[in-house]
């Protein structure tokens, strides 16, 4: 007996064919409903960056003390296609382009990058080194809030920081950035003749201020 082709079998058994079609349709709809969906999915471009602030240090020293040591250590990492750097006054920035790999492997590359950066021998007074990757979260804000008013910049900055703290209480917010205001700074003006009389330099004064600039706990508060 010759075997029946699928088309001939379907023609001879219309009920079975219809049941099979309905079953496949229902399974397809259920699979579609079970798919994860995001309004603004996070997409990585396989770019990572290493930013090292080092305030009040010339660009030439930044390059010798920070950028070059970091580059020498990071050059041996796996998966790097391209590495570029910029040394400017007070800051070193290194960009790393990785090969196109799976998300899991790229996450491993980032973990290796952070571990390698932590092991680099940098000047003792370098406080923070920022390591992160570049993705759509860095340039696609969901909501932008603008504050305006006839107030001093310091007051507007305080309002923006207060609003930032309030918005962080909303579920689902992962990051908030405040732009358009300047960080507070204290300017110290020193007469050159007094420095000369005391046998000091500007670096001596800057170092003394830097090492005495710290947060001190005021005590315990029981509530």
mmCIF file with all atom_site columns, C-alpha atoms in Angstrom:
data_model
loop_
_atom_site.group_PDB
_atom_site.id
_atom_site.type_symbol
_atom_site.label_atom_id
_atom_site.label_alt_id
_atom_site.label_comp_id
_atom_site.label_asym_id
_atom_site.label_entity_id
_atom_site.label_seq_id
_atom_site.pdbx_PDB_ins_code
_atom_site.Cartn_x
_atom_site.Cartn_y
_atom_site.Cartn_z
_atom_site.occupancy
_atom_site.B_iso_or_equiv
_atom_site.pdbx_formal_charge
_atom_site.auth_seq_id
_atom_site.auth_comp_id
_atom_site.auth_asym_id
_atom_site.auth_atom_id
_atom_site.pdbx_PDB_model_num
ATOM 1   C CA . UNK A 1 1   ? 0.000   0.000  0.000  1.00 0.00 ? 1   UNK A CA 1
ATOM 2   C CA . UNK A 1 2   ? 1.475   3.299  -1.059 1.00 0.00 ? 2   UNK A CA 1
ATOM 3   C CA . UNK A 1 3   ? 2.034   5.851  1.704  1.00 0.00 ? 3   UNK A CA 1
ATOM 4   C CA . UNK A 1 4   ? -0.195  8.919  1.689  1.00 0.00 ? 4   UNK A CA 1
ATOM 5   C CA . UNK A 1 5   ? 1.312   12.344 1.190  1.00 0.00 ? 5   UNK A CA 1
ATOM 6   C CA . UNK A 1 6   ? 0.606   15.019 3.841  1.00 0.00 ? 6   UNK A CA 1
ATOM 7   C CA . UNK A 1 7   ? -1.655  16.896 1.423  1.00 0.00 ? 7   UNK A CA 1
ATOM 8   C CA . UNK A 1 8   ? -3.707  13.820 0.537  1.00 0.00 ? 8   UNK A CA 1
ATOM 9   C CA . UNK A 1 9   ? -3.908  12.855 4.211  1.00 0.00 ? 9   UNK A CA 1
ATOM 10  C CA . UNK A 1 10  ? -5.212  16.311 5.090  1.00 0.00 ? 10  UNK A CA 1
ATOM 11  C CA . UNK A 1 11  ? -7.866  16.160 2.378  1.00 0.00 ? 11  UNK A CA 1
ATOM 12  C CA . UNK A 1 12  ? -9.096  12.768 3.553  1.00 0.00 ? 12  UNK A CA 1
ATOM 13  C CA . UNK A 1 13  ? -9.108  13.818 7.265  1.00 0.00 ? 13  UNK A CA 1
ATOM 14  C CA . UNK A 1 14  ? -10.369 17.421 7.411  1.00 0.00 ? 14  UNK A CA 1
ATOM 15  C CA . UNK A 1 15  ? -11.333 17.213 11.091 1.00 0.00 ? 15  UNK A CA 1
ATOM 16  C CA . UNK A 1 16  ? -7.849  16.090 12.116 1.00 0.00 ? 16  UNK A CA 1
ATOM 17  C CA . UNK A 1 17  ? -6.278  18.784 9.960  1.00 0.00 ? 17  UNK A CA 1
ATOM 18  C CA . UNK A 1 18  ? -8.430  21.507 11.512 1.00 0.00 ? 18  UNK A CA 1
ATOM 19  C CA . UNK A 1 19  ? -7.660  20.312 15.047 1.00 0.00 ? 19  UNK A CA 1
ATOM 20  C CA . UNK A 1 20  ? -3.946  20.304 14.276 1.00 0.00 ? 20  UNK A CA 1
ATOM 21  C CA . UNK A 1 21  ? -4.135  23.838 12.842 1.00 0.00 ? 21  UNK A CA 1
ATOM 22  C CA . UNK A 1 22  ? -6.051  25.139 15.866 1.00 0.00 ? 22  UNK A CA 1
ATOM 23  C CA . UNK A 1 23  ? -3.573  23.504 18.242 1.00 0.00 ? 23  UNK A CA 1
ATOM 24  C CA . UNK A 1 24  ? -0.594  25.077 16.482 1.00 0.00 ? 24  UNK A CA 1
ATOM 25  C CA . UNK A 1 25  ? -2.310  28.483 16.470 1.00 0.00 ? 25  UNK A CA 1
ATOM 26  C CA . UNK A 1 26  ? -3.085  28.333 20.193 1.00 0.00 ? 26  UNK A CA 1
ATOM 27  C CA . UNK A 1 27  ? 0.470   27.254 21.021 1.00 0.00 ? 27  UNK A CA 1
ATOM 28  C CA . UNK A 1 28  ? 1.845   30.106 18.906 1.00 0.00 ? 28  UNK A CA 1
ATOM 29  C CA . UNK A 1 29  ? -0.330  32.680 20.680 1.00 0.00 ? 29  UNK A CA 1
ATOM 30  C CA . UNK A 1 30  ? 0.684   31.349 24.110 1.00 0.00 ? 30  UNK A CA 1
ATOM 31  C CA . UNK A 1 31  ? 4.367   31.445 23.147 1.00 0.00 ? 31  UNK A CA 1
ATOM 32  C CA . UNK A 1 32  ? 3.997   35.036 21.912 1.00 0.00 ? 32  UNK A CA 1
ATOM 33  C CA . UNK A 1 33  ? 2.311   36.146 25.134 1.00 0.00 ? 33  UNK A CA 1
ATOM 34  C CA . UNK A 1 34  ? 5.109   34.546 27.153 1.00 0.00 ? 34  UNK A CA 1
ATOM 35  C CA . UNK A 1 35  ? 7.863   36.473 25.353 1.00 0.00 ? 35  UNK A CA 1
ATOM 36  C CA . UNK A 1 36  ? 9.623   39.136 27.490 1.00 0.00 ? 36  UNK A CA 1
ATOM 37  C CA . UNK A 1 37  ? 8.794   42.653 26.301 1.00 0.00 ? 37  UNK A CA 1
ATOM 38  C CA . UNK A 1 38  ? 10.364  46.012 27.144 1.00 0.00 ? 38  UNK A CA 1
ATOM 39  C CA . UNK A 1 39  ? 9.397   49.480 26.015 1.00 0.00 ? 39  UNK A CA 1
ATOM 40  C CA . UNK A 1 40  ? 13.025  50.639 26.006 1.00 0.00 ? 40  UNK A CA 1
ATOM 41  C CA . UNK A 1 41  ? 15.219  47.529 25.911 1.00 0.00 ? 41  UNK A CA 1
ATOM 42  C CA . UNK A 1 42  ? 18.809  47.884 27.054 1.00 0.00 ? 42  UNK A CA 1
ATOM 43  C CA . UNK A 1 43  ? 21.141  47.354 24.100 1.00 0.00 ? 43  UNK A CA 1
ATOM 44  C CA . UNK A 1 44  ? 24.881  47.180 24.599 1.00 0.00 ? 44  UNK A CA 1
ATOM 45  C CA . UNK A 1 45  ? 27.288  48.288 21.880 1.00 0.00 ? 45  UNK A CA 1
ATOM 46  C CA . UNK A 1 46  ? 30.227  46.301 23.299 1.00 0.00 ? 46  UNK A CA 1
ATOM 47  C CA . UNK A 1 47  ? 32.009  49.514 24.268 1.00 0.00 ? 47  UNK A CA 1
ATOM 48  C CA . UNK A 1 48  ? 33.432  50.004 27.754 1.00 0.00 ? 48  UNK A CA 1
ATOM 49  C CA . UNK A 1 49  ? 35.159  52.967 29.348 1.00 0.00 ? 49  UNK A CA 1
ATOM 50  C CA . UNK A 1 50  ? 37.522  53.598 32.234 1.00 0.00 ? 50  UNK A CA 1
ATOM 51  C CA . UNK A 1 51  ? 37.427  57.100 33.735 1.00 0.00 ? 51  UNK A CA 1
ATOM 52  C CA . UNK A 1 52  ? 39.950  58.152 36.373 1.00 0.00 ? 52  UNK A CA 1
ATOM 53  C CA . UNK A 1 53  ? 39.584  61.613 37.949 1.00 0.00 ? 53  UNK A CA 1
ATOM 54  C CA . UNK A 1 54  ? 42.785  63.127 39.333 1.00 0.00 ? 54  UNK A CA 1
ATOM 55  C CA . UNK A 1 55  ? 41.997  66.786 40.116 1.00 0.00 ? 55  UNK A CA 1
ATOM 56  C CA . UNK A 1 56  ? 44.511  69.599 39.672 1.00 0.00 ? 56  UNK A CA 1
ATOM 57  C CA . UNK A 1 57  ? 47.042  67.416 37.819 1.00 0.00 ? 57  UNK A CA 1
ATOM 58  C CA . UNK A 1 58  ? 48.390  68.483 34.383 1.00 0.00 ? 58  UNK A CA 1
ATOM 59  C CA . UNK A 1 59  ? 47.567  66.412 31.311 1.00 0.00 ? 59  UNK A CA 1
ATOM 60  C CA . UNK A 1 60  ? 51.185  65.305 30.881 1.00 0.00 ? 60  UNK A CA 1
ATOM 61  C CA . UNK A 1 61  ? 51.288  63.849 34.391 1.00 0.00 ? 61  UNK A CA 1
ATOM 62  C CA . UNK A 1 62  ? 47.867  62.249 33.901 1.00 0.00 ? 62  UNK A CA 1
ATOM 63  C CA . UNK A 1 63  ? 49.207  60.407 30.877 1.00 0.00 ? 63  UNK A CA 1
ATOM 64  C CA . UNK A 1 64  ? 52.374  59.165 32.605 1.00 0.00 ? 64  UNK A CA 1
ATOM 65  C CA . UNK A 1 65  ? 50.882  58.322 36.001 1.00 0.00 ? 65  UNK A CA 1
ATOM 66  C CA . UNK A 1 66  ? 47.469  56.941 35.030 1.00 0.00 ? 66  UNK A CA 1
ATOM 67  C CA . UNK A 1 67  ? 46.727  56.471 31.332 1.00 0.00 ? 67  UNK A CA 1
ATOM 68  C CA . UNK A 1 68  ? 49.883  54.617 30.279 1.00 0.00 ? 68  UNK A CA 1
ATOM 69  C CA . UNK A 1 69  ? 49.917  52.200 33.281 1.00 0.00 ? 69  UNK A CA 1
ATOM 70  C CA . UNK A 1 70  ? 46.253  51.380 32.662 1.00 0.00 ? 70  UNK A CA 1
ATOM 71  C CA . UNK A 1 71  ? 46.782  50.859 28.933 1.00 0.00 ? 71  UNK A CA 1
ATOM 72  C CA . UNK A 1 72  ? 49.726  48.536 29.524 1.00 0.00 ? 72  UNK A CA 1
ATOM 73  C CA . UNK A 1 73  ? 47.703  46.324 31.861 1.00 0.00 ? 73  UNK A CA 1
ATOM 74  C CA . UNK A 1 74  ? 44.484  46.340 29.820 1.00 0.00 ? 74  UNK A CA 1
ATOM 75  C CA . UNK A 1 75  ? 46.210  45.535 26.520 1.00 0.00 ? 75  UNK A CA 1
ATOM 76  C CA . UNK A 1 76  ? 46.466  41.842 27.477 1.00 0.00 ? 76  UNK A CA 1
ATOM 77  C CA . UNK A 1 77  ? 42.747  41.379 28.129 1.00 0.00 ? 77  UNK A CA 1
ATOM 78  C CA . UNK A 1 78  ? 40.761  39.030 25.884 1.00 0.00 ? 78  UNK A CA 1
ATOM 79  C CA . UNK A 1 79  ? 38.219  40.281 23.375 1.00 0.00 ? 79  UNK A CA 1
ATOM 80  C CA . UNK A 1 80  ? 39.474  43.844 22.865 1.00 0.00 ? 80  UNK A CA 1
ATOM 81  C CA . UNK A 1 81  ? 39.362  45.004 19.234 1.00 0.00 ? 81  UNK A CA 1
ATOM 82  C CA . UNK A 1 82  ? 40.338  48.627 19.802 1.00 0.00 ? 82  UNK A CA 1
ATOM 83  C CA . UNK A 1 83  ? 41.553  50.827 22.660 1.00 0.00 ? 83  UNK A CA 1
ATOM 84  C CA . UNK A 1 84  ? 41.762  54.633 22.608 1.00 0.00 ? 84  UNK A CA 1
ATOM 85  C CA . UNK A 1 85  ? 42.591  57.065 25.386 1.00 0.00 ? 85  UNK A CA 1
ATOM 86  C CA . UNK A 1 86  ? 42.456  60.749 26.228 1.00 0.00 ? 86  UNK A CA 1
ATOM 87  C CA . UNK A 1 87  ? 44.531  62.439 28.915 1.00 0.00 ? 87  UNK A CA 1
ATOM 88  C CA . UNK A 1 88  ? 43.334  65.879 29.942 1.00 0.00 ? 88  UNK A CA 1
ATOM 89  C CA . UNK A 1 89  ? 43.861  68.088 32.957 1.00 0.00 ? 89  UNK A CA 1
ATOM 90  C CA . UNK A 1 90  ? 42.445  66.309 35.979 1.00 0.00 ? 90  UNK A CA 1
ATOM 91  C CA . UNK A 1 91  ? 41.124  63.230 34.168 1.00 0.00 ? 91  UNK A CA 1
ATOM 92  C CA . UNK A 1 92  ? 42.083  60.118 32.214 1.00 0.00 ? 92  UNK A CA 1
ATOM 93  C CA . UNK A 1 93  ? 39.585  58.401 29.913 1.00 0.00 ? 93  UNK A CA 1
ATOM 94  C CA . UNK A 1 94  ? 40.084  55.085 28.115 1.00 0.00 ? 94  UNK A CA 1
ATOM 95  C CA . UNK A 1 95  ? 37.591  53.604 25.631 1.00 0.00 ? 95  UNK A CA 1
ATOM 96  C CA . UNK A 1 96  ? 37.657  49.895 24.792 1.00 0.00 ? 96  UNK A CA 1
ATOM 97  C CA . UNK A 1 97  ? 35.783  48.316 21.878 1.00 0.00 ? 97  UNK A CA 1
ATOM 98  C CA . UNK A 1 98  ? 35.129  44.609 22.318 1.00 0.00 ? 98  UNK A CA 1
ATOM 99  C CA . UNK A 1 99  ? 34.423  41.973 19.698 1.00 0.00 ? 99  UNK A CA 1
ATOM 100 C CA . UNK A 1 100 ? 30.790  41.080 19.074 1.00 0.00 ? 100 UNK A CA 1
ATOM 101 C CA . UNK A 1 101 ? 29.990  38.203 21.417 1.00 0.00 ? 101 UNK A CA 1
ATOM 102 C CA . UNK A 1 102 ? 27.050  36.896 23.429 1.00 0.00 ? 102 UNK A CA 1
ATOM 103 C CA . UNK A 1 103 ? 25.760  38.873 26.400 1.00 0.00 ? 103 UNK A CA 1
ATOM 104 C CA . UNK A 1 104 ? 27.129  36.323 28.863 1.00 0.00 ? 104 UNK A CA 1
ATOM 105 C CA . UNK A 1 105 ? 30.612  36.450 27.388 1.00 0.00 ? 105 UNK A CA 1
ATOM 106 C CA . UNK A 1 106 ? 30.561  40.242 27.224 1.00 0.00 ? 106 UNK A CA 1
ATOM 107 C CA . UNK A 1 107 ? 29.578  40.357 30.902 1.00 0.00 ? 107 UNK A CA 1
ATOM 108 C CA . UNK A 1 108 ? 32.620  38.197 31.643 1.00 0.00 ? 108 UNK A CA 1
ATOM 109 C CA . UNK A 1 109 ? 34.806  40.610 29.669 1.00 0.00 ? 109 UNK A CA 1
ATOM 110 C CA . UNK A 1 110 ? 33.498  43.498 31.792 1.00 0.00 ? 110 UNK A CA 1
ATOM 111 C CA . UNK A 1 111 ? 34.154  41.578 35.010 1.00 0.00 ? 111 UNK A CA 1
ATOM 112 C CA . UNK A 1 112 ? 37.721  40.863 33.864 1.00 0.00 ? 112 UNK A CA 1
ATOM 113 C CA . UNK A 1 113 ? 38.163  44.542 32.986 1.00 0.00 ? 113 UNK A CA 1
ATOM 114 C CA . UNK A 1 114 ? 37.079  45.696 36.441 1.00 0.00 ? 114 UNK A CA 1
ATOM 115 C CA . UNK A 1 115 ? 39.321  43.146 38.140 1.00 0.00 ? 115 UNK A CA 1
ATOM 116 C CA . UNK A 1 116 ? 42.295  44.217 36.017 1.00 0.00 ? 116 UNK A CA 1
ATOM 117 C CA . UNK A 1 117 ? 41.720  47.917 36.747 1.00 0.00 ? 117 UNK A CA 1
ATOM 118 C CA . UNK A 1 118 ? 41.568  47.212 40.483 1.00 0.00 ? 118 UNK A CA 1
ATOM 119 C CA . UNK A 1 119 ? 45.021  45.634 40.291 1.00 0.00 ? 119 UNK A CA 1
ATOM 120 C CA . UNK A 1 120 ? 46.775  48.516 38.510 1.00 0.00 ? 120 UNK A CA 1
ATOM 121 C CA . UNK A 1 121 ? 49.303  50.428 40.622 1.00 0.00 ? 121 UNK A CA 1
ATOM 122 C CA . UNK A 1 122 ? 48.092  54.045 40.577 1.00 0.00 ? 122 UNK A CA 1
ATOM 123 C CA . UNK A 1 123 ? 49.073  57.036 42.756 1.00 0.00 ? 123 UNK A CA 1
ATOM 124 C CA . UNK A 1 124 ? 47.866  56.696 46.342 1.00 0.00 ? 124 UNK A CA 1
ATOM 125 C CA . UNK A 1 125 ? 45.725  59.838 46.193 1.00 0.00 ? 125 UNK A CA 1
ATOM 126 C CA . UNK A 1 126 ? 43.666  58.589 43.231 1.00 0.00 ? 126 UNK A CA 1
ATOM 127 C CA . UNK A 1 127 ? 40.359  57.976 44.967 1.00 0.00 ? 127 UNK A CA 1
ATOM 128 C CA . UNK A 1 128 ? 37.981  56.543 42.355 1.00 0.00 ? 128 UNK A CA 1
ATOM 129 C CA . UNK A 1 129 ? 38.235  54.745 39.020 1.00 0.00 ? 129 UNK A CA 1
ATOM 130 C CA . UNK A 1 130 ? 34.940  54.379 37.147 1.00 0.00 ? 130 UNK A CA 1
ATOM 131 C CA . UNK A 1 131 ? 34.470  51.326 34.904 1.00 0.00 ? 131 UNK A CA 1
ATOM 132 C CA . UNK A 1 132 ? 31.255  50.830 32.950 1.00 0.00 ? 132 UNK A CA 1
ATOM 133 C CA . UNK A 1 133 ? 29.914  49.932 29.523 1.00 0.00 ? 133 UNK A CA 1
ATOM 134 C CA . UNK A 1 134 ? 28.188  52.101 26.937 1.00 0.00 ? 134 UNK A CA 1
ATOM 135 C CA . UNK A 1 135 ? 24.584  51.161 26.118 1.00 0.00 ? 135 UNK A CA 1
ATOM 136 C CA . UNK A 1 136 ? 21.259  52.706 25.183 1.00 0.00 ? 136 UNK A CA 1
ATOM 137 C CA . UNK A 1 137 ? 20.627  53.723 28.793 1.00 0.00 ? 137 UNK A CA 1
ATOM 138 C CA . UNK A 1 138 ? 23.381  56.329 28.398 1.00 0.00 ? 138 UNK A CA 1
ATOM 139 C CA . UNK A 1 139 ? 21.617  58.426 25.775 1.00 0.00 ? 139 UNK A CA 1
ATOM 140 C CA . UNK A 1 140 ? 17.922  57.495 25.670 1.00 0.00 ? 140 UNK A CA 1
ATOM 141 C CA . UNK A 1 141 ? 16.175  59.124 28.652 1.00 0.00 ? 141 UNK A CA 1
ATOM 142 C CA . UNK A 1 142 ? 12.582  58.095 29.178 1.00 0.00 ? 142 UNK A CA 1
ATOM 143 C CA . UNK A 1 143 ? 11.534  61.352 30.859 1.00 0.00 ? 143 UNK A CA 1
ATOM 144 C CA . UNK A 1 144 ? 13.258  64.731 31.073 1.00 0.00 ? 144 UNK A CA 1
ATOM 145 C CA . UNK A 1 145 ? 12.244  67.156 33.825 1.00 0.00 ? 145 UNK A CA 1
ATOM 146 C CA . UNK A 1 146 ? 13.225  70.823 33.587 1.00 0.00 ? 146 UNK A CA 1
ATOM 147 C CA . UNK A 1 147 ? 13.368  73.165 36.562 1.00 0.00 ? 147 UNK A CA 1
ATOM 148 C CA . UNK A 1 148 ? 13.277  76.908 35.976 1.00 0.00 ? 148 UNK A CA 1
ATOM 149 C CA . UNK A 1 149 ? 12.823  79.968 38.107 1.00 0.00 ? 149 UNK A CA 1
ATOM 150 C CA . UNK A 1 150 ? 14.325  83.228 39.254 1.00 0.00 ? 150 UNK A CA 1
ATOM 151 C CA . UNK A 1 151 ? 16.543  81.654 41.904 1.00 0.00 ? 151 UNK A CA 1
ATOM 152 C CA . UNK A 1 152 ? 20.297  81.546 42.517 1.00 0.00 ? 152 UNK A CA 1
ATOM 153 C CA . UNK A 1 153 ? 22.144  78.596 41.029 1.00 0.00 ? 153 UNK A CA 1
ATOM 154 C CA . UNK A 1 154 ? 22.826  77.145 44.473 1.00 0.00 ? 154 UNK A CA 1
ATOM 155 C CA . UNK A 1 155 ? 19.107  77.082 45.300 1.00 0.00 ? 155 UNK A CA 1
ATOM 156 C CA . UNK A 1 156 ? 18.239  75.484 41.947 1.00 0.00 ? 156 UNK A CA 1
ATOM 157 C CA . UNK A 1 157 ? 20.915  72.859 42.522 1.00 0.00 ? 157 UNK A CA 1
ATOM 158 C CA . UNK A 1 158 ? 19.455  72.013 45.935 1.00 0.00 ? 158 UNK A CA 1
ATOM 159 C CA . UNK A 1 159 ? 15.942  71.771 44.448 1.00 0.00 ? 159 UNK A CA 1
ATOM 160 C CA . UNK A 1 160 ? 17.207  69.442 41.718 1.00 0.00 ? 160 UNK A CA 1
ATOM 161 C CA . UNK A 1 161 ? 18.940  67.172 44.241 1.00 0.00 ? 161 UNK A CA 1
ATOM 162 C CA . UNK A 1 162 ? 15.813  67.045 46.423 1.00 0.00 ? 162 UNK A CA 1
ATOM 163 C CA . UNK A 1 163 ? 13.675  66.160 43.398 1.00 0.00 ? 163 UNK A CA 1
ATOM 164 C CA . UNK A 1 164 ? 16.195  63.493 42.416 1.00 0.00 ? 164 UNK A CA 1
ATOM 165 C CA . UNK A 1 165 ? 15.893  61.860 45.842 1.00 0.00 ? 165 UNK A CA 1
ATOM 166 C CA . UNK A 1 166 ? 12.088  61.909 45.618 1.00 0.00 ? 166 UNK A CA 1
ATOM 167 C CA . UNK A 1 167 ? 12.009  60.409 42.126 1.00 0.00 ? 167 UNK A CA 1
ATOM 168 C CA . UNK A 1 168 ? 14.296  57.574 43.170 1.00 0.00 ? 168 UNK A CA 1
ATOM 169 C CA . UNK A 1 169 ? 11.483  56.331 45.420 1.00 0.00 ? 169 UNK A CA 1
ATOM 170 C CA . UNK A 1 170 ? 9.405   55.557 42.320 1.00 0.00 ? 170 UNK A CA 1
ATOM 171 C CA . UNK A 1 171 ? 9.541   51.892 41.404 1.00 0.00 ? 171 UNK A CA 1
ATOM 172 C CA . UNK A 1 172 ? 11.239  51.095 38.110 1.00 0.00 ? 172 UNK A CA 1
ATOM 173 C CA . UNK A 1 173 ? 13.626  54.068 37.951 1.00 0.00 ? 173 UNK A CA 1
ATOM 174 C CA . UNK A 1 174 ? 17.189  52.830 37.512 1.00 0.00 ? 174 UNK A CA 1
ATOM 175 C CA . UNK A 1 175 ? 19.151  56.040 37.032 1.00 0.00 ? 175 UNK A CA 1
ATOM 176 C CA . UNK A 1 176 ? 18.675  59.801 37.388 1.00 0.00 ? 176 UNK A CA 1
ATOM 177 C CA . UNK A 1 177 ? 21.174  62.403 36.233 1.00 0.00 ? 177 UNK A CA 1
ATOM 178 C CA . UNK A 1 178 ? 21.176  66.087 37.149 1.00 0.00 ? 178 UNK A CA 1
ATOM 179 C CA . UNK A 1 179 ? 22.684  68.302 34.456 1.00 0.00 ? 179 UNK A CA 1
ATOM 180 C CA . UNK A 1 180 ? 23.006  72.044 34.013 1.00 0.00 ? 180 UNK A CA 1
ATOM 181 C CA . UNK A 1 181 ? 24.402  72.837 37.458 1.00 0.00 ? 181 UNK A CA 1
ATOM 182 C CA . UNK A 1 182 ? 27.959  73.110 38.653 1.00 0.00 ? 182 UNK A CA 1
ATOM 183 C CA . UNK A 1 183 ? 29.436  71.266 41.582 1.00 0.00 ? 183 UNK A CA 1
ATOM 184 C CA . UNK A 1 184 ? 30.148  73.429 44.595 1.00 0.00 ? 184 UNK A CA 1
ATOM 185 C CA . UNK A 1 185 ? 33.724  74.517 44.976 1.00 0.00 ? 185 UNK A CA 1
ATOM 186 C CA . UNK A 1 186 ? 35.663  76.579 47.486 1.00 0.00 ? 186 UNK A CA 1
ATOM 187 C CA . UNK A 1 187 ? 38.261  78.969 46.111 1.00 0.00 ? 187 UNK A CA 1
ATOM 188 C CA . UNK A 1 188 ? 41.268  79.639 48.297 1.00 0.00 ? 188 UNK A CA 1
ATOM 189 C CA . UNK A 1 189 ? 43.245  82.767 47.459 1.00 0.00 ? 189 UNK A CA 1
ATOM 190 C CA . UNK A 1 190 ? 46.754  82.806 48.916 1.00 0.00 ? 190 UNK A CA 1
ATOM 191 C CA . UNK A 1 191 ? 49.026  85.873 48.830 1.00 0.00 ? 191 UNK A CA 1
ATOM 192 C CA . UNK A 1 192 ? 52.360  84.868 47.219 1.00 0.00 ? 192 UNK A CA 1
ATOM 193 C CA . UNK A 1 193 ? 54.355  86.932 49.726 1.00 0.00 ? 193 UNK A CA 1
ATOM 194 C CA . UNK A 1 194 ? 52.970  84.905 52.642 1.00 0.00 ? 194 UNK A CA 1
ATOM 195 C CA . UNK A 1 195 ? 53.849  81.657 50.907 1.00 0.00 ? 195 UNK A CA 1
ATOM 196 C CA . UNK A 1 196 ? 57.383  82.892 50.356 1.00 0.00 ? 196 UNK A CA 1
ATOM 197 C CA . UNK A 1 197 ? 57.709  84.065 53.958 1.00 0.00 ? 197 UNK A CA 1
ATOM 198 C CA . UNK A 1 198 ? 56.681  80.636 55.263 1.00 0.00 ? 198 UNK A CA 1
ATOM 199 C CA . UNK A 1 199 ? 58.775  78.687 52.766 1.00 0.00 ? 199 UNK A CA 1
ATOM 200 C CA . UNK A 1 200 ? 55.737  76.970 51.260 1.00 0.00 ? 200 UNK A CA 1
ATOM 201 C CA . UNK A 1 201 ? 54.486  76.320 47.733 1.00 0.00 ? 201 UNK A CA 1
ATOM 202 C CA . UNK A 1 202 ? 50.993  76.099 46.269 1.00 0.00 ? 202 UNK A CA 1
ATOM 203 C CA . UNK A 1 203 ? 51.374  72.310 46.107 1.00 0.00 ? 203 UNK A CA 1
ATOM 204 C CA . UNK A 1 204 ? 52.044  72.251 49.866 1.00 0.00 ? 204 UNK A CA 1
ATOM 205 C CA . UNK A 1 205 ? 48.851  74.175 50.569 1.00 0.00 ? 205 UNK A CA 1
ATOM 206 C CA . UNK A 1 206 ? 46.800  72.091 48.116 1.00 0.00 ? 206 UNK A CA 1
ATOM 207 C CA . UNK A 1 207 ? 48.087  68.880 49.696 1.00 0.00 ? 207 UNK A CA 1
ATOM 208 C CA . UNK A 1 208 ? 47.258  70.096 53.203 1.00 0.00 ? 208 UNK A CA 1
ATOM 209 C CA . UNK A 1 209 ? 43.708  70.967 52.144 1.00 0.00 ? 209 UNK A CA 1
ATOM 210 C CA . UNK A 1 210 ? 43.272  67.665 50.302 1.00 0.00 ? 210 UNK A CA 1
ATOM 211 C CA . UNK A 1 211 ? 44.337  65.526 53.249 1.00 0.00 ? 211 UNK A CA 1
ATOM 212 C CA . UNK A 1 212 ? 42.111  67.427 55.667 1.00 0.00 ? 212 UNK A CA 1
ATOM 213 C CA . UNK A 1 213 ? 39.035  67.269 53.474 1.00 0.00 ? 213 UNK A CA 1
ATOM 214 C CA . UNK A 1 214 ? 37.091  64.279 54.792 1.00 0.00 ? 214 UNK A CA 1
ATOM 215 C CA . UNK A 1 215 ? 33.700  63.356 56.219 1.00 0.00 ? 215 UNK A CA 1
ATOM 216 C CA . UNK A 1 216 ? 33.524  62.901 59.990 1.00 0.00 ? 216 UNK A CA 1
ATOM 217 C CA . UNK A 1 217 ? 30.649  61.188 61.760 1.00 0.00 ? 217 UNK A CA 1
ATOM 218 C CA . UNK A 1 218 ? 28.829  63.475 64.186 1.00 0.00 ? 218 UNK A CA 1
ATOM 219 C CA . UNK A 1 219 ? 27.639  60.616 66.403 1.00 0.00 ? 219 UNK A CA 1
ATOM 220 C CA . UNK A 1 220 ? 24.782  58.137 66.716 1.00 0.00 ? 220 UNK A CA 1
ATOM 221 C CA . UNK A 1 221 ? 21.113  59.025 66.433 1.00 0.00 ? 221 UNK A CA 1
ATOM 222 C CA . UNK A 1 222 ? 18.528  56.679 67.921 1.00 0.00 ? 222 UNK A CA 1
ATOM 223 C CA . UNK A 1 223 ? 15.029  56.914 66.476 1.00 0.00 ? 223 UNK A CA 1
#
